[in-house]
Coordinates of N, CA and C in Angstrom, one line a residue:
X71 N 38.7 65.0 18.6 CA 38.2 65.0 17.2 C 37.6 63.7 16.9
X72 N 37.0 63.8 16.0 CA 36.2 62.2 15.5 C 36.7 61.6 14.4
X73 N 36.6 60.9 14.9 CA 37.7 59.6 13.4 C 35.9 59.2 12.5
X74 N 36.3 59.3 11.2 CA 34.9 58.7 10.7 C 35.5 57.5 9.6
X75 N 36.5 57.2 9.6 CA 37.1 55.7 9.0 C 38.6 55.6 8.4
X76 N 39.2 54.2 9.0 CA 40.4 54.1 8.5 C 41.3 54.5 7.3
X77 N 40.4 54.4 6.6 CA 41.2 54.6 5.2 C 40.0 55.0 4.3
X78 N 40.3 56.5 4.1 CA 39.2 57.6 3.2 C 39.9 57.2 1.7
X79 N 41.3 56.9 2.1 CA 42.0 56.8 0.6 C 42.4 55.9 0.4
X80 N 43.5 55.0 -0.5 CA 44.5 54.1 -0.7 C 45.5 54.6 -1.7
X81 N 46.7 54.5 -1.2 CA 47.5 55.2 -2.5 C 48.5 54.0 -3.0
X82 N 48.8 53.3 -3.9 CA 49.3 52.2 -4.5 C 50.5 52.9 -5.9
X83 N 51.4 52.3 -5.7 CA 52.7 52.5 -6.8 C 53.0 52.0 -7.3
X84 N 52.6 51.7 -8.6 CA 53.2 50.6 -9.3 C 54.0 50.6 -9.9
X85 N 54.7 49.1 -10.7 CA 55.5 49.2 -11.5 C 55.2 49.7 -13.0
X86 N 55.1 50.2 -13.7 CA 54.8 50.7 -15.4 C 54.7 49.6 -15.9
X87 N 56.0 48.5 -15.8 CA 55.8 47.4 -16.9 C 55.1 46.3 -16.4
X88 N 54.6 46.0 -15.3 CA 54.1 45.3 -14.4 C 52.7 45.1 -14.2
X89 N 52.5 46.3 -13.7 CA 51.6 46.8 -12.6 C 51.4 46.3 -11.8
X90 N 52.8 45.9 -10.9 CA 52.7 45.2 -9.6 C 53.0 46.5 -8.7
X91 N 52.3 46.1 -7.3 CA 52.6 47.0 -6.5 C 54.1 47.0 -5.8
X92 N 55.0 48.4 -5.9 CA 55.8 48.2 -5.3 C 55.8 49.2 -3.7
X93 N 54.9 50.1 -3.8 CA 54.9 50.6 -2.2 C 53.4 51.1 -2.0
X94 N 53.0 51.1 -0.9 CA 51.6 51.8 -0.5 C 51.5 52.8 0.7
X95 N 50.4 53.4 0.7 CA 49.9 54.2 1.7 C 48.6 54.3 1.9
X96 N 48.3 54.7 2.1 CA 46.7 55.5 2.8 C 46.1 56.5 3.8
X97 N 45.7 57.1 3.2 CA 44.6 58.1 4.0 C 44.0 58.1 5.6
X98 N 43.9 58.1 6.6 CA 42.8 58.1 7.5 C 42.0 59.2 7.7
X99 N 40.9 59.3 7.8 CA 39.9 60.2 7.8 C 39.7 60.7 9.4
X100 N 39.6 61.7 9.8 CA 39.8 62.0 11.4 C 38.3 63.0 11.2
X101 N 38.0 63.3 10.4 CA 36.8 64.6 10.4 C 36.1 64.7 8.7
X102 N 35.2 64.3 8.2 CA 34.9 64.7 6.6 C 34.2 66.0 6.9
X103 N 34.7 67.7 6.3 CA 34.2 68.8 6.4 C 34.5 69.2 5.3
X104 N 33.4 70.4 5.0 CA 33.7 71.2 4.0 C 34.7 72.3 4.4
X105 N 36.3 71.9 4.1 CA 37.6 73.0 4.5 C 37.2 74.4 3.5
X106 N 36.7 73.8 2.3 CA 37.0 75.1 1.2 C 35.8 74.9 -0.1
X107 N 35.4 75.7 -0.6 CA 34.5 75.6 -1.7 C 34.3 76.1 -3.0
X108 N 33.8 75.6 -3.8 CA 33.8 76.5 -5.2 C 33.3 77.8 -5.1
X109 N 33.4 79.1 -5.9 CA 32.8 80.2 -5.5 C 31.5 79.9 -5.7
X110 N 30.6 80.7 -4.5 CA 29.0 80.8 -4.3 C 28.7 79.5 -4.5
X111 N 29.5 78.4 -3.4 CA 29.1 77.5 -3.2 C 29.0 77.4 -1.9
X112 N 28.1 77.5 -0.9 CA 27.7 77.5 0.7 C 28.7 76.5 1.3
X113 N 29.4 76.2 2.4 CA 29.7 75.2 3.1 C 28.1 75.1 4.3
X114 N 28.8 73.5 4.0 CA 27.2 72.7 4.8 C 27.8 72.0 6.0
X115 N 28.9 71.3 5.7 CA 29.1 70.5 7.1 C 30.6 70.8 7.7
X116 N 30.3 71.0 8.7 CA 31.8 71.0 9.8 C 32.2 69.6 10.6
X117 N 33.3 70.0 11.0 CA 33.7 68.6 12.1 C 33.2 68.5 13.2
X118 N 31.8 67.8 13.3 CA 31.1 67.8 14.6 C 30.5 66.5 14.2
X119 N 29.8 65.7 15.5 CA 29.4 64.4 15.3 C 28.3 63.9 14.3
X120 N 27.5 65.5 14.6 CA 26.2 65.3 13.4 C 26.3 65.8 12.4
X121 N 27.4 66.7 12.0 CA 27.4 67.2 10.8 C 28.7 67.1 9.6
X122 N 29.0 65.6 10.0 CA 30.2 65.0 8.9 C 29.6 65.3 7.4
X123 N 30.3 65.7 6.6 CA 30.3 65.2 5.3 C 30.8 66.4 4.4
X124 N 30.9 66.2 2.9 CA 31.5 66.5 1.9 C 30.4 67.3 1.1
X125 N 30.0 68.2 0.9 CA 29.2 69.1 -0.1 C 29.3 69.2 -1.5
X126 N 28.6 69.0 -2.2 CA 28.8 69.2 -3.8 C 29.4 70.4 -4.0
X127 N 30.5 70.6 -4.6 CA 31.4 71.7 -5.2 C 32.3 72.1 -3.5
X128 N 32.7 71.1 -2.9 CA 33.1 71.3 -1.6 C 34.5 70.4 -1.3
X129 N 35.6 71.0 -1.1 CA 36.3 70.2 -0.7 C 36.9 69.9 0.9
X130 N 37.6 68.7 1.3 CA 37.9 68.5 2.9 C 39.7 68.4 2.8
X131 N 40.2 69.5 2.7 CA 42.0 69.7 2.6 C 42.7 69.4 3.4
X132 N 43.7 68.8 3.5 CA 44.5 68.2 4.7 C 45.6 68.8 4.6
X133 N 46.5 69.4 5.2 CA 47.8 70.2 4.9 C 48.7 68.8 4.7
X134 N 49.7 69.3 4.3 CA 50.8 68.1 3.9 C 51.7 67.7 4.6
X135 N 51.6 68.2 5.9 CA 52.4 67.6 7.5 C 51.8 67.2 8.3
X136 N 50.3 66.6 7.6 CA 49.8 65.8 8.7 C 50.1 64.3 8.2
X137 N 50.4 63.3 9.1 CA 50.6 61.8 9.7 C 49.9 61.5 8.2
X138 N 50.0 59.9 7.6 CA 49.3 59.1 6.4 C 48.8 60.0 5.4
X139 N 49.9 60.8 4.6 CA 49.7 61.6 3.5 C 50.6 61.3 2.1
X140 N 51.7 60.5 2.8 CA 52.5 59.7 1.6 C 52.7 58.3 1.4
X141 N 53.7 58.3 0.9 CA 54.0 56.6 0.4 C 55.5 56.6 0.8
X142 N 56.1 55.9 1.3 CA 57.6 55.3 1.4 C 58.4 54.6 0.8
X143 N 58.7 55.8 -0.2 CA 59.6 55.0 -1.5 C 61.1 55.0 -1.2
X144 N 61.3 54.8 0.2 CA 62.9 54.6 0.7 C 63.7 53.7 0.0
X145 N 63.3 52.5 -0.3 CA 63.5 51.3 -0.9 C 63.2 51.5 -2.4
X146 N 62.1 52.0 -3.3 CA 62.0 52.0 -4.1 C 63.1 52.5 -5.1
X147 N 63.6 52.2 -5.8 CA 64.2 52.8 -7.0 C 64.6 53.0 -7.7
X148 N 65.2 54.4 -8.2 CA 64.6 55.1 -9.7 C 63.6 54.2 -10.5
X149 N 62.9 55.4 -10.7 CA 62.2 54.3 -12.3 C 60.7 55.2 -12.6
X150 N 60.2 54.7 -13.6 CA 58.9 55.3 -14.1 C 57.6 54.3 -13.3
X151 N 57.2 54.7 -12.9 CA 55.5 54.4 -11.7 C 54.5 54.9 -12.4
X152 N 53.1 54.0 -12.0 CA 52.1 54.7 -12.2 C 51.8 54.8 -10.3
X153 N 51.1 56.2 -10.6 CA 50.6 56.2 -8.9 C 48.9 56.0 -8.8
X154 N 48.5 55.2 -8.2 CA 46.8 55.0 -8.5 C 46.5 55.4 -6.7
X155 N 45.7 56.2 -7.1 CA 44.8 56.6 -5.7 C 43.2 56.4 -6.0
X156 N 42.8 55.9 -5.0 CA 41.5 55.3 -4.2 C 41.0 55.7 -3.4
X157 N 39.6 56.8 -3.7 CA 38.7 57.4 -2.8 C 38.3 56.5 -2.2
X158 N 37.5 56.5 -1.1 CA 36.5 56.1 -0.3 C 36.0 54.7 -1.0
X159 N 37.4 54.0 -0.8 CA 37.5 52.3 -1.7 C 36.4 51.6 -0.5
X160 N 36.1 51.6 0.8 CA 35.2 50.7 0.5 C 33.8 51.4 1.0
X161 N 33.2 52.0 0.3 CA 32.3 52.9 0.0 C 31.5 53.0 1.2
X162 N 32.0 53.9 2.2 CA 31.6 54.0 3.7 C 31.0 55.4 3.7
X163 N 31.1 56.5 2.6 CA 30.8 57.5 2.6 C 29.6 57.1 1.2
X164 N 28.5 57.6 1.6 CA 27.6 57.7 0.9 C 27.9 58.7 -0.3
X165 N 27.2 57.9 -2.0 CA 28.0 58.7 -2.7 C 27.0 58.7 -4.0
X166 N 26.4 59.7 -4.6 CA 25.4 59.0 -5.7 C 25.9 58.4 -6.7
X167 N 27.5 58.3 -7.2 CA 28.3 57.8 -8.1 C 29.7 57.1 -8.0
X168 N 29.5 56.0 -7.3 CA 31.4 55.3 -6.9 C 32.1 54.8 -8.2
X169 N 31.7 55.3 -9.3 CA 32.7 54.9 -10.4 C 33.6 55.8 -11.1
X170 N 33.7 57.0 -10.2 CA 34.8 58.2 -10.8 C 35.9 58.1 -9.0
X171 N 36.0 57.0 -8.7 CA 36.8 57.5 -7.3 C 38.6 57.5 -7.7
X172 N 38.2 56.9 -8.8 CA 40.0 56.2 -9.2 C 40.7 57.3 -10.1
X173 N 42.0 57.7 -9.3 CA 42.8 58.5 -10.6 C 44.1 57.7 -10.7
X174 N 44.2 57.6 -11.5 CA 45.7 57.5 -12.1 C 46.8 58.2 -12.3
X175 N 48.7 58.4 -12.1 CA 49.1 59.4 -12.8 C 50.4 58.5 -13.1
X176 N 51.2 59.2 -14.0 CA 52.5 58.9 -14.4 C 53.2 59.4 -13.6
X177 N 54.5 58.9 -12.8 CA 55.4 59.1 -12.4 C 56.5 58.7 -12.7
X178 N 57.3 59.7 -12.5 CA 58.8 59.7 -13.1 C 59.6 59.9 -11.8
X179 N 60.5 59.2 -11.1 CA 61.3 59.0 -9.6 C 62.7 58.9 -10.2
X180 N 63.3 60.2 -9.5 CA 64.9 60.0 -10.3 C 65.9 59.4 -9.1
X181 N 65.3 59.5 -8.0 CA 65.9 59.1 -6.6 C 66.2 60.4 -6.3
X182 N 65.6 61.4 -6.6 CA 66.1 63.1 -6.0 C 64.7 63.7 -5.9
X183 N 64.0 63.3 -7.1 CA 62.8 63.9 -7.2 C 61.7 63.2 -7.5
X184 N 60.4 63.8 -7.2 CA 59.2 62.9 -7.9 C 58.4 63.9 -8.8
X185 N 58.2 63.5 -10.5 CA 57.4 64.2 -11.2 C 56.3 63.5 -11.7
X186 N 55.1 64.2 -11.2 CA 53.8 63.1 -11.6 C 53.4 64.2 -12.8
X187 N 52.9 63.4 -14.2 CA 52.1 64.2 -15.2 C 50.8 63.2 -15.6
X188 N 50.0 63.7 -16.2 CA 49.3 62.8 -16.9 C 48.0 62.4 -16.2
X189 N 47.4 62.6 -14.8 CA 46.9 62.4 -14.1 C 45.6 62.4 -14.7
X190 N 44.5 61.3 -14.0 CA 43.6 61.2 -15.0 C 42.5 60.7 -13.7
X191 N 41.4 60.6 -14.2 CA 40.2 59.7 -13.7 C 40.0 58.4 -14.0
X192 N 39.9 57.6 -13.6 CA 40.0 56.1 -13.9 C 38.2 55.8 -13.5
X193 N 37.3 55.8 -14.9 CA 36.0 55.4 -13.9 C 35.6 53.7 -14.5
X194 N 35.6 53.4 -13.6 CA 35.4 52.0 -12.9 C 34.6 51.4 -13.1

């Protein structure tokens, strides 16, 4: 398979009263394809060397048992977090707008469970 860059994402956890980081992760990108699409929206690109990329109304889904999909909050804990995630932070994928890449969400970590609400767009 083809790797097309280290880190598609960055996922950062802060503290609420802080906003210092207390744990991280990140993304690695192994293939950019259109996995799934809006309805009567065509897929355009597959995982092949010439035909990487992301389609308007197109998304690239990663199941949630694959490798660099979380954060390790072994150490972390309890407490209220913001969780900040970072698209294609250092703009390696061509994009006609890199100022909607940032979301933000509320988290709530009881040491049993994680509840994220509030999740938002952060444009930049």
């Amino acid at each position: 398979h083809y790797h097309s860059m280290e880190a598609f994402s960055n996922y950062d956890l802060l503290d609420v009263s802080t906003g210092q980081k207390v744990a991280e992760g990140h993304k690695a990108s192994f293939c950019l394809e259109d996995t799934s699409c809006d309805p009567g929206v065509r897929r355009r690109f597959a995982c092949t060397a010439h035909t990487q990329g992301l389609g308007p109304g197109c998304y690239d889904t990663y199941h949630a048992n694959i490798d660099c999909q979380w954060i390790d909050i072994t150490d972390v804990p309890p407490g209220n977090y913001i969780l900040k995630v970072t698209v294609n932070p250092s703009q390696l994928v061509q994009e006609s707008d890199f100022s909607n890449n940032g979301v933000r969400c509320d988290i709530r970590y009881t040491g049993s469970y994680v509840q994220a609400r509030n999740c938002r767009i952060v444009v930049s």
